[in-house]
Amino acid sequence: MSQPTKLVLIGPPGVGKGTQAMLLETRLHAVPLSSGAIFRSEIEQGTELGLLAKDYIEKGQLVPDDVTIAMMSRRLRQDDVSQNGFILDGFPRTVKQAESLDTILLELGFPIDAVVQLIVEDEVVVERLAGRLTCPKCGATFHLKNCPPKVEGICDRCGTELMMRADDHPDAIRRRLVEFREKTAPVVGYYASRGILRPVDADRSPEEVYSEIVRGIRV
Ligand code: AMP
């Protein structure tokens, strides 16, 4: 059997990381790990971690590194990840997180195969996020105009009622873009210097972006 794939998806909010993680999961059978989705589930359950993260997330700010790293370190150590590999979506978002991820993976003995950098202009992101509808259960995303669900307000995949995320409003979107430029863009350089970065133009249909990713990572 071939080795499990270990991928990182990196790019600004709204670039399509979650959509690509779902498409890649079908092909690679690796575990999609979205730090944002884990935080939202903790908030929903009212846990201590959720309470801590809620304010940061609603304002569009990054949750502090120590909290995020501890949460992802726990998740990466679970058996399904070592058996099937992972598709990280939204982590790492700072150089400190990237360094910690290296340390964790060194301990676990499975290095990253490739880091896919999804690229779009800010205007595209703002347009996409402002009309985005998200399924709170399975994480699928739709768009009021560009990609409406078959039945209004209902997820095509699992039938759950769709919602708009609390951080998909103009102020939080702007803050998230600033956070991306200031804190996450340096992570791209961190991986480029190692020769594992695969830049992909993400201002295209999800299927076209997916095909280019698959070509770039040769899986
Ligand atoms: P996402 O679903 O990836 O857009 O993440 C939603 C929000 O969760 C972000 O705007 C941050 O507030 C928080 N978040 C997700 N991942 C991280 C991370 N790796 N580091 C810090 N905050 C994060």
PDB file of C-alpha atoms and ligand atoms in Angstrom:
ATOM      1  CA  MET A   1       0.000   0.000   0.000  1.00  0.00           C
ATOM      2  CA  SER A   2       1.261   3.525  -0.757  1.00  0.00           C
ATOM      3  CA  GLN A   3       2.291   5.848   2.086  1.00  0.00           C
ATOM      4  CA  PRO A   4      -0.433   8.099   3.594  1.00  0.00           C
ATOM      5  CA  THR A   5      -0.287  11.636   2.165  1.00  0.00           C
ATOM      6  CA  LYS A   6       0.532  14.615   4.407  1.00  0.00           C
ATOM      7  CA  LEU A   7      -0.524  17.906   2.882  1.00  0.00           C
ATOM      8  CA  VAL A   8      -0.846  21.502   4.072  1.00  0.00           C
ATOM      9  CA  LEU A   9      -3.202  23.951   2.336  1.00  0.00           C
ATOM     10  CA  ILE A  10      -2.286  27.600   2.826  1.00  0.00           C
ATOM     11  CA  GLY A  11      -3.981  30.746   1.560  1.00  0.00           C
ATOM     12  CA  PRO A  12      -6.160  33.678   2.623  1.00  0.00           C
ATOM     13  CA  PRO A  13      -9.676  33.220   4.049  1.00  0.00           C
ATOM     14  CA  GLY A  14     -12.186  32.406   1.334  1.00  0.00           C
ATOM     15  CA  VAL A  15      -9.597  31.072  -1.124  1.00  0.00           C
ATOM     16  CA  GLY A  16     -11.240  27.624  -1.097  1.00  0.00           C
ATOM     17  CA  LYS A  17      -9.074  25.631   1.327  1.00  0.00           C
ATOM     18  CA  GLY A  18     -12.071  23.829   2.844  1.00  0.00           C
ATOM     19  CA  THR A  19     -13.550  22.979  -0.558  1.00  0.00           C
ATOM     20  CA  GLN A  20     -10.226  21.596  -1.808  1.00  0.00           C
ATOM     21  CA  ALA A  21      -9.688  19.638   1.421  1.00  0.00           C
ATOM     22  CA  MET A  22     -13.036  17.894   0.822  1.00  0.00           C
ATOM     23  CA  LEU A  23     -12.217  17.108  -2.829  1.00  0.00           C
ATOM     24  CA  LEU A  24      -8.751  15.824  -1.907  1.00  0.00           C
ATOM     25  CA  GLU A  25     -10.124  13.684   0.926  1.00  0.00           C
ATOM     26  CA  THR A  26     -12.120  11.643  -1.597  1.00  0.00           C
ATOM     27  CA  ARG A  27      -8.980  10.924  -3.596  1.00  0.00           C
ATOM     28  CA  LEU A  28      -6.341  10.557  -0.891  1.00  0.00           C
ATOM     29  CA  HIS A  29      -8.408   9.151   2.005  1.00  0.00           C
ATOM     30  CA  ALA A  30      -6.332  11.398   4.271  1.00  0.00           C
ATOM     31  CA  VAL A  31      -7.975  13.100   7.279  1.00  0.00           C
ATOM     32  CA  PRO A  32      -9.031  16.710   6.584  1.00  0.00           C
ATOM     33  CA  LEU A  33      -8.022  18.794   9.617  1.00  0.00           C
ATOM     34  CA  SER A  34      -9.453  22.317   9.712  1.00  0.00           C
ATOM     35  CA  SER A  35      -8.325  24.280  12.768  1.00  0.00           C
ATOM     36  CA  GLY A  36     -11.207  26.736  12.204  1.00  0.00           C
ATOM     37  CA  ALA A  37     -13.760  23.884  12.148  1.00  0.00           C
ATOM     38  CA  ILE A  38     -12.301  22.403  15.342  1.00  0.00           C
ATOM     39  CA  PHE A  39     -12.591  25.821  17.046  1.00  0.00           C
ATOM     40  CA  ARG A  40     -16.197  26.248  15.822  1.00  0.00           C
ATOM     41  CA  SER A  41     -17.123  22.825  17.167  1.00  0.00           C
ATOM     42  CA  GLU A  42     -15.559  23.686  20.577  1.00  0.00           C
ATOM     43  CA  ILE A  43     -17.558  26.960  20.607  1.00  0.00           C
ATOM     44  CA  GLU A  44     -20.756  25.080  19.743  1.00  0.00           C
ATOM     45  CA  GLN A  45     -20.156  22.641  22.604  1.00  0.00           C
ATOM     46  CA  GLY A  46     -19.412  25.519  25.004  1.00  0.00           C
ATOM     47  CA  THR A  47     -16.054  24.075  26.116  1.00  0.00           C
ATOM     48  CA  GLU A  48     -13.384  26.108  27.913  1.00  0.00           C
ATOM     49  CA  LEU A  49     -11.305  26.161  24.717  1.00  0.00           C
ATOM     50  CA  GLY A  50     -14.343  27.327  22.728  1.00  0.00           C
ATOM     51  CA  LEU A  51     -15.008  30.165  25.175  1.00  0.00           C
ATOM     52  CA  LEU A  52     -11.409  31.253  24.955  1.00  0.00           C
ATOM     53  CA  ALA A  53     -11.348  31.208  21.121  1.00  0.00           C
ATOM     54  CA  LYS A  54     -14.790  32.764  20.485  1.00  0.00           C
ATOM     55  CA  ASP A  55     -13.896  36.444  20.899  1.00  0.00           C
ATOM     56  CA  TYR A  56     -10.805  36.237  18.724  1.00  0.00           C
ATOM     57  CA  ILE A  57     -12.655  34.407  15.969  1.00  0.00           C
ATOM     58  CA  GLU A  58     -15.659  36.731  15.864  1.00  0.00           C
ATOM     59  CA  LYS A  59     -13.349  39.747  15.595  1.00  0.00           C
ATOM     60  CA  GLY A  60     -11.354  38.090  12.808  1.00  0.00           C
ATOM     61  CA  GLN A  61      -8.181  37.828  14.895  1.00  0.00           C
ATOM     62  CA  LEU A  62      -5.941  34.800  15.232  1.00  0.00           C
ATOM     63  CA  VAL A  63      -6.359  32.683  18.369  1.00  0.00           C
ATOM     64  CA  PRO A  64      -3.071  32.802  20.376  1.00  0.00           C
ATOM     65  CA  ASP A  65      -0.373  30.394  19.202  1.00  0.00           C
ATOM     66  CA  ASP A  66      -0.030  28.406  22.446  1.00  0.00           C
ATOM     67  CA  VAL A  67      -3.763  27.568  22.500  1.00  0.00           C
ATOM     68  CA  THR A  68      -3.868  26.671  18.792  1.00  0.00           C
ATOM     69  CA  ILE A  69      -0.685  24.618  18.841  1.00  0.00           C
ATOM     70  CA  ALA A  70      -1.812  22.596  21.890  1.00  0.00           C
ATOM     71  CA  MET A  71      -5.164  21.855  20.224  1.00  0.00           C
ATOM     72  CA  MET A  72      -3.630  20.773  16.890  1.00  0.00           C
ATOM     73  CA  SER A  73      -0.872  18.793  18.585  1.00  0.00           C
ATOM     74  CA  ARG A  74      -3.540  16.713  20.377  1.00  0.00           C
ATOM     75  CA  ARG A  75      -5.453  16.132  17.140  1.00  0.00           C
ATOM     76  CA  LEU A  76      -2.373  15.193  15.079  1.00  0.00           C
ATOM     77  CA  ARG A  77      -1.440  12.513  17.594  1.00  0.00           C
ATOM     78  CA  GLN A  78      -4.675  10.573  17.115  1.00  0.00           C
ATOM     79  CA  ASP A  79      -4.496   7.184  15.381  1.00  0.00           C
ATOM     80  CA  ASP A  80      -6.570   8.030  12.297  1.00  0.00           C
ATOM     81  CA  VAL A  81      -3.952  10.630  11.335  1.00  0.00           C
ATOM     82  CA  SER A  82      -0.939   8.304  11.551  1.00  0.00           C
ATOM     83  CA  GLN A  83      -2.876   5.624   9.651  1.00  0.00           C
ATOM     84  CA  ASN A  84      -4.316   7.788   6.853  1.00  0.00           C
ATOM     85  CA  GLY A  85      -2.244  10.993   6.705  1.00  0.00           C
ATOM     86  CA  PHE A  86      -3.740  14.487   6.797  1.00  0.00           C
ATOM     87  CA  ILE A  87      -4.846  17.498   4.796  1.00  0.00           C
ATOM     88  CA  LEU A  88      -4.264  20.515   7.047  1.00  0.00           C
ATOM     89  CA  ASP A  89      -6.552  23.460   6.288  1.00  0.00           C
ATOM     90  CA  GLY A  90      -5.903  26.681   8.229  1.00  0.00           C
ATOM     91  CA  PHE A  91      -2.936  25.440  10.278  1.00  0.00           C
ATOM     92  CA  PRO A  92      -0.154  26.573  10.474  1.00  0.00           C
ATOM     93  CA  ARG A  93      -1.006  30.291  10.250  1.00  0.00           C
ATOM     94  CA  THR A  94       2.152  31.724  11.879  1.00  0.00           C
ATOM     95  CA  VAL A  95       5.842  30.862  11.622  1.00  0.00           C
ATOM     96  CA  LYS A  96       5.752  29.760  15.280  1.00  0.00           C
ATOM     97  CA  GLN A  97       2.943  27.318  14.437  1.00  0.00           C
ATOM     98  CA  ALA A  98       4.915  26.038  11.410  1.00  0.00           C
ATOM     99  CA  GLU A  99       7.972  25.415  13.591  1.00  0.00           C
ATOM    100  CA  SER A 100       5.859  23.608  16.190  1.00  0.00           C
ATOM    101  CA  LEU A 101       4.254  21.497  13.466  1.00  0.00           C
ATOM    102  CA  ASP A 102       7.742  20.440  12.339  1.00  0.00           C
ATOM    103  CA  THR A 103       8.624  19.419  15.886  1.00  0.00           C
ATOM    104  CA  ILE A 104       5.404  17.416  16.288  1.00  0.00           C
ATOM    105  CA  LEU A 105       5.835  15.656  12.935  1.00  0.00           C
ATOM    106  CA  LEU A 106       9.485  14.896  13.671  1.00  0.00           C
ATOM    107  CA  GLU A 107       8.373  13.171  16.873  1.00  0.00           C
ATOM    108  CA  LEU A 108       5.668  11.286  15.007  1.00  0.00           C
ATOM    109  CA  GLY A 109       8.062  10.381  12.186  1.00  0.00           C
ATOM    110  CA  PHE A 110       5.994  11.611   9.231  1.00  0.00           C
ATOM    111  CA  PRO A 111       7.149  14.767   7.430  1.00  0.00           C
ATOM    112  CA  ILE A 112       4.961  16.978   5.203  1.00  0.00           C
ATOM    113  CA  ASP A 113       4.886  15.879   1.533  1.00  0.00           C
ATOM    114  CA  ALA A 114       3.790  19.220   0.058  1.00  0.00           C
ATOM    115  CA  VAL A 115       2.387  22.636   0.961  1.00  0.00           C
ATOM    116  CA  VAL A 116      -0.192  23.895  -1.531  1.00  0.00           C
ATOM    117  CA  GLN A 117      -0.386  27.690  -1.674  1.00  0.00           C
ATOM    118  CA  LEU A 118      -3.768  28.851  -3.007  1.00  0.00           C
ATOM    119  CA  ILE A 119      -3.574  32.355  -4.503  1.00  0.00           C
ATOM    120  CA  VAL A 120      -6.329  34.928  -5.242  1.00  0.00           C
ATOM    121  CA  GLU A 121      -6.658  38.721  -5.121  1.00  0.00           C
ATOM    122  CA  ASP A 122      -8.239  40.329  -2.023  1.00  0.00           C
ATOM    123  CA  GLU A 123     -11.298  41.581  -3.972  1.00  0.00           C
ATOM    124  CA  VAL A 124     -12.187  38.010  -4.948  1.00  0.00           C
ATOM    125  CA  VAL A 125     -11.957  36.917  -1.310  1.00  0.00           C
ATOM    126  CA  VAL A 126     -14.209  39.733  -0.078  1.00  0.00           C
ATOM    127  CA  GLU A 127     -16.831  38.923  -2.716  1.00  0.00           C
ATOM    128  CA  ARG A 128     -16.713  35.205  -1.943  1.00  0.00           C
ATOM    129  CA  LEU A 129     -16.909  35.569   1.848  1.00  0.00           C
ATOM    130  CA  ALA A 130     -19.629  38.210   1.916  1.00  0.00           C
ATOM    131  CA  GLY A 131     -22.085  35.788   0.233  1.00  0.00           C
ATOM    132  CA  ARG A 132     -20.806  32.560   1.741  1.00  0.00           C
ATOM    133  CA  LEU A 133     -23.173  30.027   3.324  1.00  0.00           C
ATOM    134  CA  THR A 134     -21.621  27.326   5.500  1.00  0.00           C
ATOM    135  CA  CYS A 135     -22.969  24.010   6.707  1.00  0.00           C
ATOM    136  CA  PRO A 136     -22.414  23.829  10.484  1.00  0.00           C
ATOM    137  CA  LYS A 137     -22.494  20.012  10.341  1.00  0.00           C
ATOM    138  CA  CYS A 138     -20.313  18.854   7.412  1.00  0.00           C
ATOM    139  CA  GLY A 139     -18.478  22.117   6.634  1.00  0.00           C
ATOM    140  CA  ALA A 140     -19.581  22.295   2.963  1.00  0.00           C
ATOM    141  CA  THR A 141     -19.761  25.854   1.624  1.00  0.00           C
ATOM    142  CA  PHE A 142     -22.093  27.527  -0.887  1.00  0.00           C
ATOM    143  CA  HIS A 143     -22.529  31.070  -2.187  1.00  0.00           C
ATOM    144  CA  LEU A 144     -25.745  33.068  -2.340  1.00  0.00           C
ATOM    145  CA  LYS A 145     -25.054  34.067  -5.963  1.00  0.00           C
ATOM    146  CA  ASN A 146     -22.198  32.008  -7.431  1.00  0.00           C
ATOM    147  CA  CYS A 147     -22.982  28.576  -6.007  1.00  0.00           C
ATOM    148  CA  PRO A 148     -26.440  28.439  -4.382  1.00  0.00           C
ATOM    149  CA  PRO A 149     -27.575  25.154  -2.782  1.00  0.00           C
ATOM    150  CA  LYS A 150     -30.192  23.129  -4.716  1.00  0.00           C
ATOM    151  CA  VAL A 151     -32.786  23.821  -1.990  1.00  0.00           C
ATOM    152  CA  GLU A 152     -32.618  27.345  -0.551  1.00  0.00           C
ATOM    153  CA  GLY A 153     -30.875  27.412   2.828  1.00  0.00           C
ATOM    154  CA  ILE A 154     -30.232  23.643   2.957  1.00  0.00           C
ATOM    155  CA  CYS A 155     -26.912  21.789   2.568  1.00  0.00           C
ATOM    156  CA  ASP A 156     -26.767  19.628  -0.611  1.00  0.00           C
ATOM    157  CA  ARG A 157     -24.443  17.139   1.092  1.00  0.00           C
ATOM    158  CA  CYS A 158     -26.141  16.438   4.429  1.00  0.00           C
ATOM    159  CA  GLY A 159     -29.492  18.296   4.506  1.00  0.00           C
ATOM    160  CA  THR A 160     -28.570  20.563   7.442  1.00  0.00           C
ATOM    161  CA  GLU A 161     -29.743  24.189   7.563  1.00  0.00           C
ATOM    162  CA  LEU A 162     -26.990  26.497   6.251  1.00  0.00           C
ATOM    163  CA  MET A 163     -25.719  29.524   8.174  1.00  0.00           C
ATOM    164  CA  MET A 164     -23.539  32.569   7.638  1.00  0.00           C
ATOM    165  CA  ARG A 165     -20.404  32.435   9.782  1.00  0.00           C
ATOM    166  CA  ALA A 166     -20.144  35.095  12.497  1.00  0.00           C
ATOM    167  CA  ASP A 167     -16.765  36.160  11.055  1.00  0.00           C
ATOM    168  CA  ASP A 168     -17.978  36.483   7.443  1.00  0.00           C
ATOM    169  CA  HIS A 169     -19.041  40.127   7.923  1.00  0.00           C
ATOM    170  CA  PRO A 170     -17.104  43.067   6.394  1.00  0.00           C
ATOM    171  CA  ASP A 171     -15.146  44.186   9.509  1.00  0.00           C
ATOM    172  CA  ALA A 172     -14.005  40.684  10.408  1.00  0.00           C
ATOM    173  CA  ILE A 173     -13.191  39.884   6.755  1.00  0.00           C
ATOM    174  CA  ARG A 174     -10.897  42.929   6.565  1.00  0.00           C
ATOM    175  CA  ARG A 175      -9.190  41.978   9.823  1.00  0.00           C
ATOM    176  CA  ARG A 176      -8.705  38.390   8.642  1.00  0.00           C
ATOM    177  CA  LEU A 177      -7.026  39.631   5.479  1.00  0.00           C
ATOM    178  CA  VAL A 178      -4.671  41.842   7.495  1.00  0.00           C
ATOM    179  CA  GLU A 179      -3.872  38.907   9.798  1.00  0.00           C
ATOM    180  CA  PHE A 180      -3.141  36.788   6.749  1.00  0.00           C
ATOM    181  CA  ARG A 181      -0.750  39.333   5.242  1.00  0.00           C
ATOM    182  CA  GLU A 182       1.058  40.050   8.499  1.00  0.00           C
ATOM    183  CA  LYS A 183       1.235  36.631  10.128  1.00  0.00           C
ATOM    184  CA  THR A 184       0.531  33.894   7.572  1.00  0.00           C
ATOM    185  CA  ALA A 185       2.296  35.194   4.436  1.00  0.00           C
ATOM    186  CA  PRO A 186       5.727  34.633   6.125  1.00  0.00           C
ATOM    187  CA  VAL A 187       4.815  30.946   6.503  1.00  0.00           C
ATOM    188  CA  VAL A 188       4.797  30.703   2.689  1.00  0.00           C
ATOM    189  CA  GLY A 189       8.472  31.802   2.644  1.00  0.00           C
ATOM    190  CA  TYR A 190       9.243  29.291   5.400  1.00  0.00           C
ATOM    191  CA  TYR A 191       8.089  26.403   3.204  1.00  0.00           C
ATOM    192  CA  ALA A 192       9.363  27.852  -0.118  1.00  0.00           C
ATOM    193  CA  SER A 193      12.918  27.729   1.216  1.00  0.00           C
ATOM    194  CA  ARG A 194      12.485  23.979   1.716  1.00  0.00           C
ATOM    195  CA  GLY A 195      11.347  23.287  -1.840  1.00  0.00           C
ATOM    196  CA  ILE A 196       7.986  21.758  -0.844  1.00  0.00           C
ATOM    197  CA  LEU A 197       5.752  24.723  -1.819  1.00  0.00           C
ATOM    198  CA  ARG A 198       3.319  24.287  -4.744  1.00  0.00           C
ATOM    199  CA  PRO A 199       1.711  27.641  -5.746  1.00  0.00           C
ATOM    200  CA  VAL A 200      -1.709  27.309  -7.454  1.00  0.00           C
ATOM    201  CA  ASP A 201      -3.882  30.042  -9.036  1.00  0.00           C
ATOM    202  CA  ALA A 202      -7.181  29.647  -7.124  1.00  0.00           C
ATOM    203  CA  ASP A 203      -9.232  32.213  -9.065  1.00  0.00           C
ATOM    204  CA  ARG A 204     -10.866  29.424 -11.094  1.00  0.00           C
ATOM    205  CA  SER A 205     -13.548  26.806 -10.627  1.00  0.00           C
ATOM    206  CA  PRO A 206     -13.010  24.375  -7.723  1.00  0.00           C
ATOM    207  CA  GLU A 207     -12.596  21.507 -10.233  1.00  0.00           C
ATOM    208  CA  GLU A 208      -9.849  23.327 -12.166  1.00  0.00           C
ATOM    209  CA  VAL A 209      -8.024  24.233  -8.960  1.00  0.00           C
ATOM    210  CA  TYR A 210      -8.324  20.626  -7.762  1.00  0.00           C
ATOM    211  CA  SER A 211      -6.858  19.241 -11.039  1.00  0.00           C
ATOM    212  CA  GLU A 212      -3.875  21.562 -10.780  1.00  0.00           C
ATOM    213  CA  ILE A 213      -3.249  20.590  -7.154  1.00  0.00           C
ATOM    214  CA  VAL A 214      -3.317  16.904  -8.032  1.00  0.00           C
ATOM    215  CA  ARG A 215      -0.888  17.474 -10.938  1.00  0.00           C
ATOM    216  CA  GLY A 216       1.411  19.525  -8.673  1.00  0.00           C
ATOM    217  CA  ILE A 217       1.608  17.006  -5.839  1.00  0.00           C
ATOM    218  CA  ARG A 218       1.635  13.934  -8.123  1.00  0.00           C
ATOM    219  CA  VAL A 219      -0.846  11.753  -6.237  1.00  0.00           C
TER     220      VAL A 219
HETATM  221  P1  AMP B   1     -11.009  29.354   9.205  1.00  0.00           P
HETATM  222  O1  AMP B   1     -12.197  28.476   9.351  1.00  0.00           O
HETATM  223  O2  AMP B   1      -9.757  28.614   8.818  1.00  0.00           O
HETATM  224  O3  AMP B   1     -11.268  30.558   8.336  1.00  0.00           O
HETATM  225  O4  AMP B   1     -10.701  29.932  10.672  1.00  0.00           O
HETATM  226  C1  AMP B   1     -11.644  30.744  11.343  1.00  0.00           C
HETATM  227  C2  AMP B   1     -10.976  31.483  12.473  1.00  0.00           C
HETATM  228  O5  AMP B   1     -10.475  30.553  13.448  1.00  0.00           O
HETATM  229  C3  AMP B   1      -9.766  32.328  12.083  1.00  0.00           C
HETATM  230  O6  AMP B   1     -10.115  33.601  11.567  1.00  0.00           O
HETATM  231  C4  AMP B   1      -9.056  32.434  13.436  1.00  0.00           C
HETATM  232  O7  AMP B   1      -9.705  33.350  14.297  1.00  0.00           O
HETATM  233  C5  AMP B   1      -9.261  31.034  14.008  1.00  0.00           C
HETATM  234  N1  AMP B   1      -8.171  30.133  13.573  1.00  0.00           N
HETATM  235  C6  AMP B   1      -8.270  29.073  12.743  1.00  0.00           C
HETATM  236  N2  AMP B   1      -7.090  28.488  12.575  1.00  0.00           N
HETATM  237  C7  AMP B   1      -6.189  29.197  13.310  1.00  0.00           C
HETATM  238  C8  AMP B   1      -4.803  29.127  13.505  1.00  0.00           C
HETATM  239  N3  AMP B   1      -4.070  28.175  12.903  1.00  0.00           N
HETATM  240  N4  AMP B   1      -4.220  30.043  14.332  1.00  0.00           N
HETATM  241  C9  AMP B   1      -4.947  30.980  14.950  1.00  0.00           C
HETATM  242  N5  AMP B   1      -6.270  31.153  14.777  1.00  0.00           N
HETATM  243  C10 AMP B   1      -6.895  30.259  13.961  1.00  0.00           C
END
